[in-house]
Short mmCIF file of C-alpha atoms and ligand atoms in Angstrom, two decimals:
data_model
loop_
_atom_site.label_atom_id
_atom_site.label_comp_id
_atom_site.label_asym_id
_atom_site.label_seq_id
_atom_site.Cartn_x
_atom_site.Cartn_y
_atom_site.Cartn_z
CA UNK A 1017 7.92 22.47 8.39
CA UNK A 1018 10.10 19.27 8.11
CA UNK A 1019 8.52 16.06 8.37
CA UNK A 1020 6.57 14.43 11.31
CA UNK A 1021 4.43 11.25 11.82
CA UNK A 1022 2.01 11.07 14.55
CA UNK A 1023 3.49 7.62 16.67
CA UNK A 1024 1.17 5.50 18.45
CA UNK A 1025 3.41 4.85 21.22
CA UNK A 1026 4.35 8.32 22.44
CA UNK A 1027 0.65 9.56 21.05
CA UNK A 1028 1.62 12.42 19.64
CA UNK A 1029 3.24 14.07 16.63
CA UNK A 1030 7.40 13.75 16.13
CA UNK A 1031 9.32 15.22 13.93
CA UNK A 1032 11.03 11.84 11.69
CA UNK A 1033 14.67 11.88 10.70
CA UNK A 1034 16.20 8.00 10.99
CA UNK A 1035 18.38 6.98 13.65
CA UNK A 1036 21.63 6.34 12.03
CA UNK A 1037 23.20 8.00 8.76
CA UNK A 1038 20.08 8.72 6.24
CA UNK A 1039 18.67 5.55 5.89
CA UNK A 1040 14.90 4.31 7.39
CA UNK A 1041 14.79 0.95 8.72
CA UNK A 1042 11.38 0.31 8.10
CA UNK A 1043 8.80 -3.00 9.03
CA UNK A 1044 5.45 -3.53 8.12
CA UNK A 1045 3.07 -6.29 8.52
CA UNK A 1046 2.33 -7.84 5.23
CA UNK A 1047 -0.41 -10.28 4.48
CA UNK A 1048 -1.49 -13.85 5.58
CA UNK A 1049 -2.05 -16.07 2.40
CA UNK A 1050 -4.93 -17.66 3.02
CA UNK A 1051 -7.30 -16.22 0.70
CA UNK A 1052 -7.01 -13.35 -1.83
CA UNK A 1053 -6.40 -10.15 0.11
CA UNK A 1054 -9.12 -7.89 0.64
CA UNK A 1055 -9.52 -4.17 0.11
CA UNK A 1056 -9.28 -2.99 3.50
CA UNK A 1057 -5.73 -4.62 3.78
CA UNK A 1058 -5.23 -2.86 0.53
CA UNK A 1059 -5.60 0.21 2.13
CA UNK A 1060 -3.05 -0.05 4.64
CA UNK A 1061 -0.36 -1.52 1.91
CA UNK A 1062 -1.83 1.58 -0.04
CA UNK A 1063 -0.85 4.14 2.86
CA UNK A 1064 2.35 2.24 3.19
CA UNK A 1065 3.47 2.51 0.04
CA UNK A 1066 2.70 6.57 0.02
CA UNK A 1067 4.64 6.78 2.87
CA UNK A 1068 7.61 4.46 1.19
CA UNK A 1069 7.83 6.71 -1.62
CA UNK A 1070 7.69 10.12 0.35
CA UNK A 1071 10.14 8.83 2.75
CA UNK A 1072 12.19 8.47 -0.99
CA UNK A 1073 11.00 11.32 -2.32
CA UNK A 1074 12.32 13.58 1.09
CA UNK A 1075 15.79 11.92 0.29
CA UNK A 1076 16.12 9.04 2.68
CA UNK A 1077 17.46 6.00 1.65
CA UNK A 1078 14.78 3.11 2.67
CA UNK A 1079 15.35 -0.48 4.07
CA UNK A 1080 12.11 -1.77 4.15
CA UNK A 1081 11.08 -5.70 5.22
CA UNK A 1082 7.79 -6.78 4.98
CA UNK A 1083 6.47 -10.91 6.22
CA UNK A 1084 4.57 -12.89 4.18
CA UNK A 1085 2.83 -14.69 7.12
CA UNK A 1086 2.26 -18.50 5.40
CA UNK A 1087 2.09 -20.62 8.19
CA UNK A 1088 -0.64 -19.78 10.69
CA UNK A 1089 -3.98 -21.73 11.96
CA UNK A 1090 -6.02 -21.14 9.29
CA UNK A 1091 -3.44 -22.09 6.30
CA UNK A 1092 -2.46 -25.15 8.20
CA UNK A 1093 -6.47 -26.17 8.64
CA UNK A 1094 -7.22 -24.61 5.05
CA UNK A 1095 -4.21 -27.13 3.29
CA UNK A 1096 -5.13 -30.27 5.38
CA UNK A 1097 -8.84 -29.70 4.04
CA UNK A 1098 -7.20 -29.51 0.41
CA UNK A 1099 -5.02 -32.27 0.76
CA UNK A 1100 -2.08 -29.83 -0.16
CA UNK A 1101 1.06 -29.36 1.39
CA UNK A 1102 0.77 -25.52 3.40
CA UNK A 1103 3.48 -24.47 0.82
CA UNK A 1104 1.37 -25.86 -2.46
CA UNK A 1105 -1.67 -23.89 -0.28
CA UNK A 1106 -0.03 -20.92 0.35
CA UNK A 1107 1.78 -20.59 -3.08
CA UNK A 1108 -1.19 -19.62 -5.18
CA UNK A 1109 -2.32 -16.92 -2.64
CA UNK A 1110 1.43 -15.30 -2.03
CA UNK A 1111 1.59 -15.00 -6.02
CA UNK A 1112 -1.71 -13.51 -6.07
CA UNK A 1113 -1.20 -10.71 -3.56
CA UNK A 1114 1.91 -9.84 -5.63
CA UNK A 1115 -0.22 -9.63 -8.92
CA UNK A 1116 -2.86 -7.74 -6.96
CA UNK A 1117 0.29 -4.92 -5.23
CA UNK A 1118 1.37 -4.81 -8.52
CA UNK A 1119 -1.78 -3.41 -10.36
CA UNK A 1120 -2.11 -1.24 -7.42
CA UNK A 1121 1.45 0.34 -8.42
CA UNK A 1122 2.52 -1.37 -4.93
CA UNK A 1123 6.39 -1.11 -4.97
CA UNK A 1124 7.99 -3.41 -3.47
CA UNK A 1125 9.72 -3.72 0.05
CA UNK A 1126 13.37 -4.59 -0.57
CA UNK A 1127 13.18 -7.73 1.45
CA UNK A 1128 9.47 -9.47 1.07
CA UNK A 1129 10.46 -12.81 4.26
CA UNK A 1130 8.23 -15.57 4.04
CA UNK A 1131 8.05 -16.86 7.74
CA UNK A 1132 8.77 -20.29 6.25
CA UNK A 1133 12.04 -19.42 5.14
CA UNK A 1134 13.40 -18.00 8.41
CA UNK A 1135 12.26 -20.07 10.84
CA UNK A 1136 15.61 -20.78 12.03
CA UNK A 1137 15.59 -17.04 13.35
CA UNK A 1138 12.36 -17.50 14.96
CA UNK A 1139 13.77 -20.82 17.13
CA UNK A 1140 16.62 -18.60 17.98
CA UNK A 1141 14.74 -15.91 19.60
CA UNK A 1142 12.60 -17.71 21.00
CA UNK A 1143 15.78 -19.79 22.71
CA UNK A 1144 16.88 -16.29 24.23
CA UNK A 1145 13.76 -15.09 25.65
CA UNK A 1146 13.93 -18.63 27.60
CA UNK A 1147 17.18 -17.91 28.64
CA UNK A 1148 16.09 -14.71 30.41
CA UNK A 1149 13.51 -16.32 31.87
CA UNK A 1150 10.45 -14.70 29.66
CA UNK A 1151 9.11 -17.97 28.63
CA UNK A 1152 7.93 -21.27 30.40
CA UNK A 1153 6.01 -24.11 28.54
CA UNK A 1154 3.00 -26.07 28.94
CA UNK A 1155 1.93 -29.76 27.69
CA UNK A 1156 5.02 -29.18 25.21
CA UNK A 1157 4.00 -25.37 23.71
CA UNK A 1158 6.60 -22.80 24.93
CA UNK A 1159 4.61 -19.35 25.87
CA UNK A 1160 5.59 -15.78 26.76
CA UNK A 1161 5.02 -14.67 30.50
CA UNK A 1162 3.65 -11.04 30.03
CA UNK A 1163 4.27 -10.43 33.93
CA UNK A 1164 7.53 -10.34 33.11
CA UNK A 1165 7.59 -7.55 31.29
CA UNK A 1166 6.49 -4.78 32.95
CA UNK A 1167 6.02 -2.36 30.24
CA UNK A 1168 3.33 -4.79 28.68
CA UNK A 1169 0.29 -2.55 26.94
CA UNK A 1170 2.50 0.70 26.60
CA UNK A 1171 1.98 0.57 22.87
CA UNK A 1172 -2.10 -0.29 22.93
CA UNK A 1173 -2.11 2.56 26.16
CA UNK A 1174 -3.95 -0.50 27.83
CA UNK A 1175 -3.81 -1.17 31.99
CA UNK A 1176 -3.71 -4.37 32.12
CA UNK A 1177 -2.26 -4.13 35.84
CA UNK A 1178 -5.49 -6.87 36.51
CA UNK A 1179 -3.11 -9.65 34.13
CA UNK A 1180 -4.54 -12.78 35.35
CA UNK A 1181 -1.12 -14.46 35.85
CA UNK A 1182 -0.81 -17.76 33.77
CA UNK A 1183 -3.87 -17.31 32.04
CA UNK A 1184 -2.71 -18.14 28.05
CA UNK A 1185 -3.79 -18.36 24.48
CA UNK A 1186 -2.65 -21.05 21.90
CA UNK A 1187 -4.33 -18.83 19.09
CA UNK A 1188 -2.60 -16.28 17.46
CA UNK A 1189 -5.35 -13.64 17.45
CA UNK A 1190 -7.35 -13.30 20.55
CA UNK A 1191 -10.03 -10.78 22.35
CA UNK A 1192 -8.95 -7.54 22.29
CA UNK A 1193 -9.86 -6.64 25.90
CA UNK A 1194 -7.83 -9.47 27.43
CA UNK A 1195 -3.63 -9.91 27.40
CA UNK A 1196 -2.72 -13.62 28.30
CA UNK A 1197 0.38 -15.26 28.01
CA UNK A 1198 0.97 -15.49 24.17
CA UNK A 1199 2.43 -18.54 22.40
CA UNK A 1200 5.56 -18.54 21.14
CA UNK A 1201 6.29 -22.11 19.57
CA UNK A 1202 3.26 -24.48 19.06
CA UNK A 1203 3.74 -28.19 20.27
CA UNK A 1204 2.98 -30.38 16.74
CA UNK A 1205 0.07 -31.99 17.41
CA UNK A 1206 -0.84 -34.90 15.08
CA UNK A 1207 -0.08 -34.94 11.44
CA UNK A 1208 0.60 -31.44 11.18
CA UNK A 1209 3.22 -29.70 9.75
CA UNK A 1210 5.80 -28.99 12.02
CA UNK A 1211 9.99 -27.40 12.45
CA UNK A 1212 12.89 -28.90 14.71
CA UNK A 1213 13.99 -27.15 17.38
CA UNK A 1214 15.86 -27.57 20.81
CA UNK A 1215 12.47 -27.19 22.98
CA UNK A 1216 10.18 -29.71 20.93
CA UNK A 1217 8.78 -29.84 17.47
CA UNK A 1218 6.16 -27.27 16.21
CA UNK A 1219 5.79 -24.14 14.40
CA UNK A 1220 6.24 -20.81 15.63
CA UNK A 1221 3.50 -18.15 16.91
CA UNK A 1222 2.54 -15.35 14.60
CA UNK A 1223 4.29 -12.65 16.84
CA UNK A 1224 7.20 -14.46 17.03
CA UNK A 1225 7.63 -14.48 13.29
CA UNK A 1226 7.95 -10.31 13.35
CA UNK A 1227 10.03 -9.79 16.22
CA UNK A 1228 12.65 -12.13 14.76
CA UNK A 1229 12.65 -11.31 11.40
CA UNK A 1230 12.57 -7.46 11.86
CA UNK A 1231 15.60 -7.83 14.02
CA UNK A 1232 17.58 -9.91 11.78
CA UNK A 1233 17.10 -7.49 8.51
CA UNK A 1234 16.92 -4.14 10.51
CA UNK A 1235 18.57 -4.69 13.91
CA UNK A 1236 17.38 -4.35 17.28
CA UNK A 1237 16.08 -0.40 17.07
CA UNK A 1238 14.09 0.06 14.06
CA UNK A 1239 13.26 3.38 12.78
CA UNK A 1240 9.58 3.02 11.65
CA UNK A 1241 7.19 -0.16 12.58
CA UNK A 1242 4.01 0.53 10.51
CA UNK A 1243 0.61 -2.00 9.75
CA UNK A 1244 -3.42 -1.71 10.47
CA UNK A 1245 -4.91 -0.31 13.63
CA UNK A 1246 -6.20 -4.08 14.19
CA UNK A 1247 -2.58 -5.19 14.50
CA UNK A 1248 -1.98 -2.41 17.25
CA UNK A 1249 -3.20 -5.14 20.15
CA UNK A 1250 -2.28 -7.88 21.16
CA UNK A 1251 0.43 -8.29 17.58
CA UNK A 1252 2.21 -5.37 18.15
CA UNK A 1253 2.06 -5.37 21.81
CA UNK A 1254 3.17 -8.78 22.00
CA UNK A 1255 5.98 -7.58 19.27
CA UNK A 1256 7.33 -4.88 21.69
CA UNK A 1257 7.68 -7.31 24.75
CA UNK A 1258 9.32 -10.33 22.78
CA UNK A 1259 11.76 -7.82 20.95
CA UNK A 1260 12.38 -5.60 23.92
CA UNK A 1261 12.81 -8.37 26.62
CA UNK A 1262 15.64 -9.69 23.95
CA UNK A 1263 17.39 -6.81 23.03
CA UNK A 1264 16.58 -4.41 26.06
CA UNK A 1265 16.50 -1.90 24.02
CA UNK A 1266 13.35 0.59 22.35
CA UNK A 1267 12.34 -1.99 19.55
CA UNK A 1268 10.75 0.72 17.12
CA UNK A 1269 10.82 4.41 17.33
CA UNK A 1270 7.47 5.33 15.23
CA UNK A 1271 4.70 3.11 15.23
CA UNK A 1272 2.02 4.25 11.99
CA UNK A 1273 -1.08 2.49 12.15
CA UNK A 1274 -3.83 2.46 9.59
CA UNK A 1275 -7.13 3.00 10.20
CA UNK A 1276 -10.21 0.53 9.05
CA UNK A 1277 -12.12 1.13 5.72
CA UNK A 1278 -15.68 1.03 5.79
CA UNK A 1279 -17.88 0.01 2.64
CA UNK A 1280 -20.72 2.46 1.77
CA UNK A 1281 -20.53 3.33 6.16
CA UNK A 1282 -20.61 -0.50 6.78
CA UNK A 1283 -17.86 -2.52 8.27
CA UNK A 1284 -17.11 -5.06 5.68
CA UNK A 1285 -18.02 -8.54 6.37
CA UNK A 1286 -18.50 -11.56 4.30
CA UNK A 1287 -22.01 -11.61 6.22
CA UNK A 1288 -23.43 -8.34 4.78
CA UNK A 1289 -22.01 -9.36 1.74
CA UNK A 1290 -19.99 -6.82 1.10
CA UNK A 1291 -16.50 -8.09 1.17
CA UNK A 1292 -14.41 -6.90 -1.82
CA UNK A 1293 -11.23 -8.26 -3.01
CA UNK A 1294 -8.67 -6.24 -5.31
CA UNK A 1295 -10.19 -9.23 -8.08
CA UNK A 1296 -13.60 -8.58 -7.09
CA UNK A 1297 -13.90 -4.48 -8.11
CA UNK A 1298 -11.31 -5.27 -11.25
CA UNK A 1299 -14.29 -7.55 -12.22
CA UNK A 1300 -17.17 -5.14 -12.03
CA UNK A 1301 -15.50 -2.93 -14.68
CA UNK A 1302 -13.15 -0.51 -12.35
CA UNK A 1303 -9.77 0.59 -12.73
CA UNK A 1304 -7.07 -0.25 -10.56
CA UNK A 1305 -5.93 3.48 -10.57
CA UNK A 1306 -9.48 4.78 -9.38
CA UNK A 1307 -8.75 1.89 -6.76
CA UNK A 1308 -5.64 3.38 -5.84
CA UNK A 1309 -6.75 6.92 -5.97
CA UNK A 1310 -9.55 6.59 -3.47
CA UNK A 1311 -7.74 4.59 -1.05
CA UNK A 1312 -5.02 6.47 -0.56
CA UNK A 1313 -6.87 9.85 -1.03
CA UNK A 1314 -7.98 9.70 2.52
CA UNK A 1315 -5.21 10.35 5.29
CA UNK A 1316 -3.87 6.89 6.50
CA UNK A 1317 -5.60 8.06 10.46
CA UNK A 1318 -8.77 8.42 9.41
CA UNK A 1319 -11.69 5.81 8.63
CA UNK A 1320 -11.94 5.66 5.31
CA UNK A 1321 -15.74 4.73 3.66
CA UNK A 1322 -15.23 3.13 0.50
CA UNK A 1323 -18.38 3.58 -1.78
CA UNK A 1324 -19.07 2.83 -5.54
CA UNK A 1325 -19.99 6.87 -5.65
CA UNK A 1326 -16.70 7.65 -4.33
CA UNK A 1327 -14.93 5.00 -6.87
CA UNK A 1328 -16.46 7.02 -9.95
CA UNK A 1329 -15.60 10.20 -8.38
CA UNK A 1330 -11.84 8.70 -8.33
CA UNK A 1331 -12.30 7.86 -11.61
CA UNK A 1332 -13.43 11.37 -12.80
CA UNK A 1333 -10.32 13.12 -10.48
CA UNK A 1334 -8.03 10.93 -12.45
CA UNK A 1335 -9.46 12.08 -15.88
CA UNK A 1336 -9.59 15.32 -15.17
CA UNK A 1337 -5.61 15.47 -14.07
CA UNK A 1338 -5.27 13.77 -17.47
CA UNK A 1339 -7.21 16.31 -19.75
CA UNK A 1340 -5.15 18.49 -17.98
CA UNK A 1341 -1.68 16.62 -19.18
CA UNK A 1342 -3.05 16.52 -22.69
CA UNK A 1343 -3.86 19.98 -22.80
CA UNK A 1344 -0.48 21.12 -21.56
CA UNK A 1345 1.42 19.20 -24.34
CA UNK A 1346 -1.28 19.89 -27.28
CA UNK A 1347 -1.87 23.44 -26.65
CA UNK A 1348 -0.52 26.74 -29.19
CA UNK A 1349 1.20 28.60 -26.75
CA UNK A 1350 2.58 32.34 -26.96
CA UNK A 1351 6.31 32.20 -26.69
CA UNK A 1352 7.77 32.97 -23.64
CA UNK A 1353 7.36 32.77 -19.80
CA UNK A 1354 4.43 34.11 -17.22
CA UNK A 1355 6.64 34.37 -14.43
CA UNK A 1356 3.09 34.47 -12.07
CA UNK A 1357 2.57 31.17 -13.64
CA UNK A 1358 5.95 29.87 -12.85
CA UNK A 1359 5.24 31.50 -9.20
CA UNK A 1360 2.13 29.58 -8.51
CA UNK A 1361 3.64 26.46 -9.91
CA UNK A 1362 6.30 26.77 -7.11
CA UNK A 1363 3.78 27.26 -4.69
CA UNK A 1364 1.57 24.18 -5.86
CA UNK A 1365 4.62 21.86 -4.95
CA UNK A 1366 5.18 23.91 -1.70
CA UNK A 1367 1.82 23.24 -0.26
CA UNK A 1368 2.07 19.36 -1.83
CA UNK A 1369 5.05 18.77 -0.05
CA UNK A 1370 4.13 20.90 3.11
CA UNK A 1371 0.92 18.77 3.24
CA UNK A 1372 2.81 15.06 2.91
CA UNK A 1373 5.08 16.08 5.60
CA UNK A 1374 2.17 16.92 7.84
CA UNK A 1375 1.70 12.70 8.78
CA UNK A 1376 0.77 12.29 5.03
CA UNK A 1377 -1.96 14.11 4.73
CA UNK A 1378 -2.95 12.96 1.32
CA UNK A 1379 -6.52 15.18 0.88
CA UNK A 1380 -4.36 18.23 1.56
CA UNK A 1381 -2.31 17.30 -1.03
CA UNK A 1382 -4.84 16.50 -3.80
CA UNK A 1383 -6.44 19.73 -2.91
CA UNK A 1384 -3.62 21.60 -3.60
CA UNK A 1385 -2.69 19.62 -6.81
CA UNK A 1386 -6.43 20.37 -7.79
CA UNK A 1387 -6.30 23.85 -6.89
CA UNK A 1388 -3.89 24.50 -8.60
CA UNK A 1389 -5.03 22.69 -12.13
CA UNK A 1390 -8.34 25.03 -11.93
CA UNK A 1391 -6.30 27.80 -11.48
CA UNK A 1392 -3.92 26.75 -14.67
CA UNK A 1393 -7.09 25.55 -16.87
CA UNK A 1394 -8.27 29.35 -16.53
CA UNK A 1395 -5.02 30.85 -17.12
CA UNK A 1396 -4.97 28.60 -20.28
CA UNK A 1397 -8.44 29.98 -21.34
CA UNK A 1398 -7.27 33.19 -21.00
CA UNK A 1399 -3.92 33.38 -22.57
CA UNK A 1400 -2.06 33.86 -19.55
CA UNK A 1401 -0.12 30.56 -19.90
CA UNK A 1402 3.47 30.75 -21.77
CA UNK A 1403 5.66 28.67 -24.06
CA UNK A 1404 7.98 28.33 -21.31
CA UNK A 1405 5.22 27.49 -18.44
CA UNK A 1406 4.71 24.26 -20.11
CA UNK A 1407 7.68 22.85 -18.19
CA UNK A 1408 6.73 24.30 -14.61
CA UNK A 1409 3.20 22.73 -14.89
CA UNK A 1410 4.75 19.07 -16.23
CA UNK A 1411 6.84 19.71 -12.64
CA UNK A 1412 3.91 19.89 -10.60
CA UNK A 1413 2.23 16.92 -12.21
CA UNK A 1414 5.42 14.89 -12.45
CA UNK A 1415 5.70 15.64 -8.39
CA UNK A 1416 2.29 14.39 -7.71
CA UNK A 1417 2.46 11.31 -9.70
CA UNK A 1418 5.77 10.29 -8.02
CA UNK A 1419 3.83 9.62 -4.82
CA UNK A 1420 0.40 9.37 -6.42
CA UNK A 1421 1.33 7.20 -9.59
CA UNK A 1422 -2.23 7.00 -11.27
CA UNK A 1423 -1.75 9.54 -14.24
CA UNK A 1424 -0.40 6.46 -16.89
CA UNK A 1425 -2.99 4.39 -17.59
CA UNK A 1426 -2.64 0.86 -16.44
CA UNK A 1427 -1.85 -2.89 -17.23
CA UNK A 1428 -4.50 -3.28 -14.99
CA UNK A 1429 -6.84 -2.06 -17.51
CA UNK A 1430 -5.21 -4.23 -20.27
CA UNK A 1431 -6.03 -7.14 -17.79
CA UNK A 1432 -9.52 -6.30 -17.98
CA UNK A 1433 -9.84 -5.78 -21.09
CA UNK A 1434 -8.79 -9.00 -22.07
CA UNK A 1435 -11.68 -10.49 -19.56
CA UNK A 1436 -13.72 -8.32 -21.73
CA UNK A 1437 -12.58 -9.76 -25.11
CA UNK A 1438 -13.44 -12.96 -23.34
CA UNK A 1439 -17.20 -12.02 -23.15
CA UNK A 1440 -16.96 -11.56 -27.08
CA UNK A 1441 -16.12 -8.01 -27.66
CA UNK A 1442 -13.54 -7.44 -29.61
CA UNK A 1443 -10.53 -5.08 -27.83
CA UNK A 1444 -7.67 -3.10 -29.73
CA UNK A 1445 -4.24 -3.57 -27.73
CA UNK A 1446 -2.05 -0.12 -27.62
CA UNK A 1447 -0.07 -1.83 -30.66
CA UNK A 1448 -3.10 -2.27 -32.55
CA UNK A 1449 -4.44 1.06 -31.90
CA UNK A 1450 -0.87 2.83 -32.74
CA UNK A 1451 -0.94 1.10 -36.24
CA UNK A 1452 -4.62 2.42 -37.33
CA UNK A 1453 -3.19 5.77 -36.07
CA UNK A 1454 -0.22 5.08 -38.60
CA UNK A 1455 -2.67 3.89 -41.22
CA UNK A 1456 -4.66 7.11 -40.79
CA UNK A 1457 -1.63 9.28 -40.82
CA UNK A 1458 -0.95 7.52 -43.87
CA UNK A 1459 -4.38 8.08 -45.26
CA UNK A 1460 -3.96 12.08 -44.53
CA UNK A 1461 -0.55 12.18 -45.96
CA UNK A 1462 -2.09 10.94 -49.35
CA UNK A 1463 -4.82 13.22 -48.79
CA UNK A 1464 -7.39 10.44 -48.46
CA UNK A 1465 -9.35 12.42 -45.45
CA UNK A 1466 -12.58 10.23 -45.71
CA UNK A 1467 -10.40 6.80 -45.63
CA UNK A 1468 -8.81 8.76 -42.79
CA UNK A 1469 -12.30 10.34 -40.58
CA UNK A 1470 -13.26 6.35 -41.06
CA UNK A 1471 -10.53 5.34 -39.26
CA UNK A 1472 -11.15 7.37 -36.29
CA UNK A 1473 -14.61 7.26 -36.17
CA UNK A 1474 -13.77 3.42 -36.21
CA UNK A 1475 -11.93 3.92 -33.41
CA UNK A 1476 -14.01 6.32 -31.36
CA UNK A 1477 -16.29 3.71 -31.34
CA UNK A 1478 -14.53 0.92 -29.70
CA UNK A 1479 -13.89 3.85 -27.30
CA UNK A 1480 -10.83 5.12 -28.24
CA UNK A 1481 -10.28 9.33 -28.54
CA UNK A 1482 -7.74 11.07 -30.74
CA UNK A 1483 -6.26 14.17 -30.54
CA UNK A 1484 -4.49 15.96 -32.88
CA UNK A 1485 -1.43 17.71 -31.85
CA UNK A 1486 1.31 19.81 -33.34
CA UNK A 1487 3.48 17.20 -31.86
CA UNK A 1488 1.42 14.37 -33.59
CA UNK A 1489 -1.46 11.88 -32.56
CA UNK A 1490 -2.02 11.34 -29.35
CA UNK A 1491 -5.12 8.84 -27.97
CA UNK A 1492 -6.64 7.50 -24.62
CA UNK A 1493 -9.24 5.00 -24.25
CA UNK A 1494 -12.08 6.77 -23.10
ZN1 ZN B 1433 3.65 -8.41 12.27
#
């Protein structure tokens, strides 16, 4: 089966190929840098990142834009309460998220906009939806008339033939069961910031800033607009008319939205007090691949409830996958090839691809991955695994970690480590730890095997395991 996304706007599942030559034109919401990002946006950058790298890994070539929303209500209230300038305010938190994608093995978009820097495109579309009559402004705000769009709430599969006509909003998120003429350029009001532009000064609205940046990278017909269910209504909505009512033309193909993650069944809240940053869980000890591995081991449509129980279980999916890598390299093998080995190898990748292509469903294609590992572990134990199966097994895992990337162990856990060494325990670096292994070799070589059983007991007890190998050392912090 080739690949297929279910799309929010059609509701149902599509076969994907892009729209022109092999390239996906791709958009996705990125954050607002207020604050440090929590975990349930995590989870949607999480889903699309798996979804970046399968779209890579199926061939396509990817064009992928992502906004760095840093001007908004909040930031501009936020500075003015710091005395800092929005882009001194905004600065700290925009680095942060990057440091925080980055331990999540985030790639990167190929364009990351900052609204800020493009608000010249903004002003310009918001100058042609007045000249087609889609805007009209009030008390020096210009806003978008929803009437005049007929297909308003196709995405959200909302009626909202009861539009009270002229009824508007000045925020840029508003109640979900209402659609009200949206703003499109805020009037300045006072001493804050504010742009230049033909119809007054201001700032522009937060679904403004999308529209007109997606166009300008991708074009007027992207081929994949993805973000969190949240954004589905009124952002996206609002996205749709402003892009459509410029262009006249379909303004994305495949909407992907994310579903919410729950803490331990809760909806996260800073009330219940269980509102997690990426900063917050690095602090209490766990791994940013554990992170990673639980949040996108649960298909991107389904709720996914994040618990501390499912964080160690993570943890101990991860390790196992990487006994399994150590065993493949450090194991006497009989010469030769097990060509049922090499068979189910094959099919291991077969049902990993066939489940990724299947709207990225990620638990299909662990299970397979883990299926196949117990079914490898016994062959192992029983002789049945060749010389020459080595390289069909380092396939399958070298597949999975292309999408799943958690099998190296991280900087992320260098980071913490350090925080560690803070609170007055001593912690070996990887260079540190490769020179007692020299020192050791050393120690054997001269047949000094006490100096040597020292050394790694020495190191076993800061936590760090050797192996012995035909092909040398080789150690992982335990
Ligand atoms: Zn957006």
């Amino acid at each position: 089966m080739a690949l297929r996304f279910y799309n929010t706007l059609t509701q149902q599942m599509e076969f994907f190929h892009p729209l022109e030559d092999n390239t996906v034109r791709m958009y996705t919401c990125g954050p607002t840098v207020y604050n440090f990002v929590h975990i349930g946006n995590f989870r949607t950058f999480t889903f699309q990142d798996i979804l970046r790298r399968w779209l890579r890994y199926r061939g396509f070539k990817l064009k992928h834009v992502m906004n760095v929303t840093d001007v908004d209500d909040k930031i501009i209230k936020n500075a003015a309460k710091e005395h800092k300038s929005i882009d001194e305010y905004t600065s700290v938190y925009t680095r942060a998220f990057f440091e925080d994608a980055a331990k999540l093995r985030l790639q990167q978009p190929e364009h990351v906009a900052p609204a800020t820097k493009h608000i010249q495109v903004m002003v310009e579309a918001v100058e042609r939806l007045a000249a087609k009559g889609y805007t009209y402004t009030n008390e020096g705000s210009t806003y978008y008339r929803i009437a005049a769009f007929p297909d308003y709430g196709k995405l959200s599969h909302n009626d909202f033939g009861g539009i009270r006509s002229g009824a508007r909003v000045d925020v840029d998120e508003y109640d979900k069961a209402d659609a009200r003429d949206f703003v499109l350029w805020k009037a300045r009001r006072g001493d804050e910031p504010f742009w230049e532009a033909p119809f007054g000064e201001g700032r522009p609205g937060w679904h403004i800033e999308c529209s007109a940046m997606a166009m300008s990278y991708l074009g007027e017909t992207l081929d994949i607009h993805a973000g969190g269910v949240d954004l589905i209504f009124p952002h996206h909505e609002n996205e749709i008319a402003q892009s459509e009512a410029i262009s006249g033309k379909p303004f994305a193909r495949f909407w992907l939205h994310a579903e919410h993650l729950h803490i331990e069944s809760q909806k996260m809240s800073k009330s219940l007090g269980n509102f997690y940053t990426l900063r917050d869980l690095l602090g209490m000890g766990y791994h940013p691949e554990a992170i990673r591995y639980l949040l996108a081991s649960v298909p991107y449509r389904k709720k996914l409830n994040f618990t501390f129980e499912g964080l160690k279980a993570a943890t101990r999916s991860i390790e196992r996958l990487r006994d399994f890598e150590v065993r493949l390299t450090s194991t006497r093998l009989a010469p030769g090839k097990n060509e049922a080995v090499t068979e189910r190898s094959h099919e291991a990748i077969r049902m990993f691809e066939d489940a990724l292509d299947d709207d990225l469903n990620t638990a299909e294609a662990l299970a397979a991955i883990f299926e196949y590992v117990r079914a490898m572990n016994t062959a192992l134990d029983e002789g049945d695994f060749q010389e020459e199966n080595r390289w069909d097994a380092a396939r399958v895992l070298e597949v999975f970690d292309t999408i799943f990337d958690v099998l190296k162990p991280g900087e992320g856990a260098g980071k913490m480590d350090e925080e560690r060494s803070d609170a007055g325990d001593e912690v070996l670096s990887d260079v540190g730890i490769e020179a007692q292994i020299e020192e050791r070799n050393r120690a054997k070589r001269s047949r000094d095997f006490a100096r040597a059983d020292a050394i790694r007991a020495a190191l076993h007890d800061q936590g760090i395991v050797l192996e012995d190998t035909k092909d040398g050392v080789r150690w992982k912090r335990k």
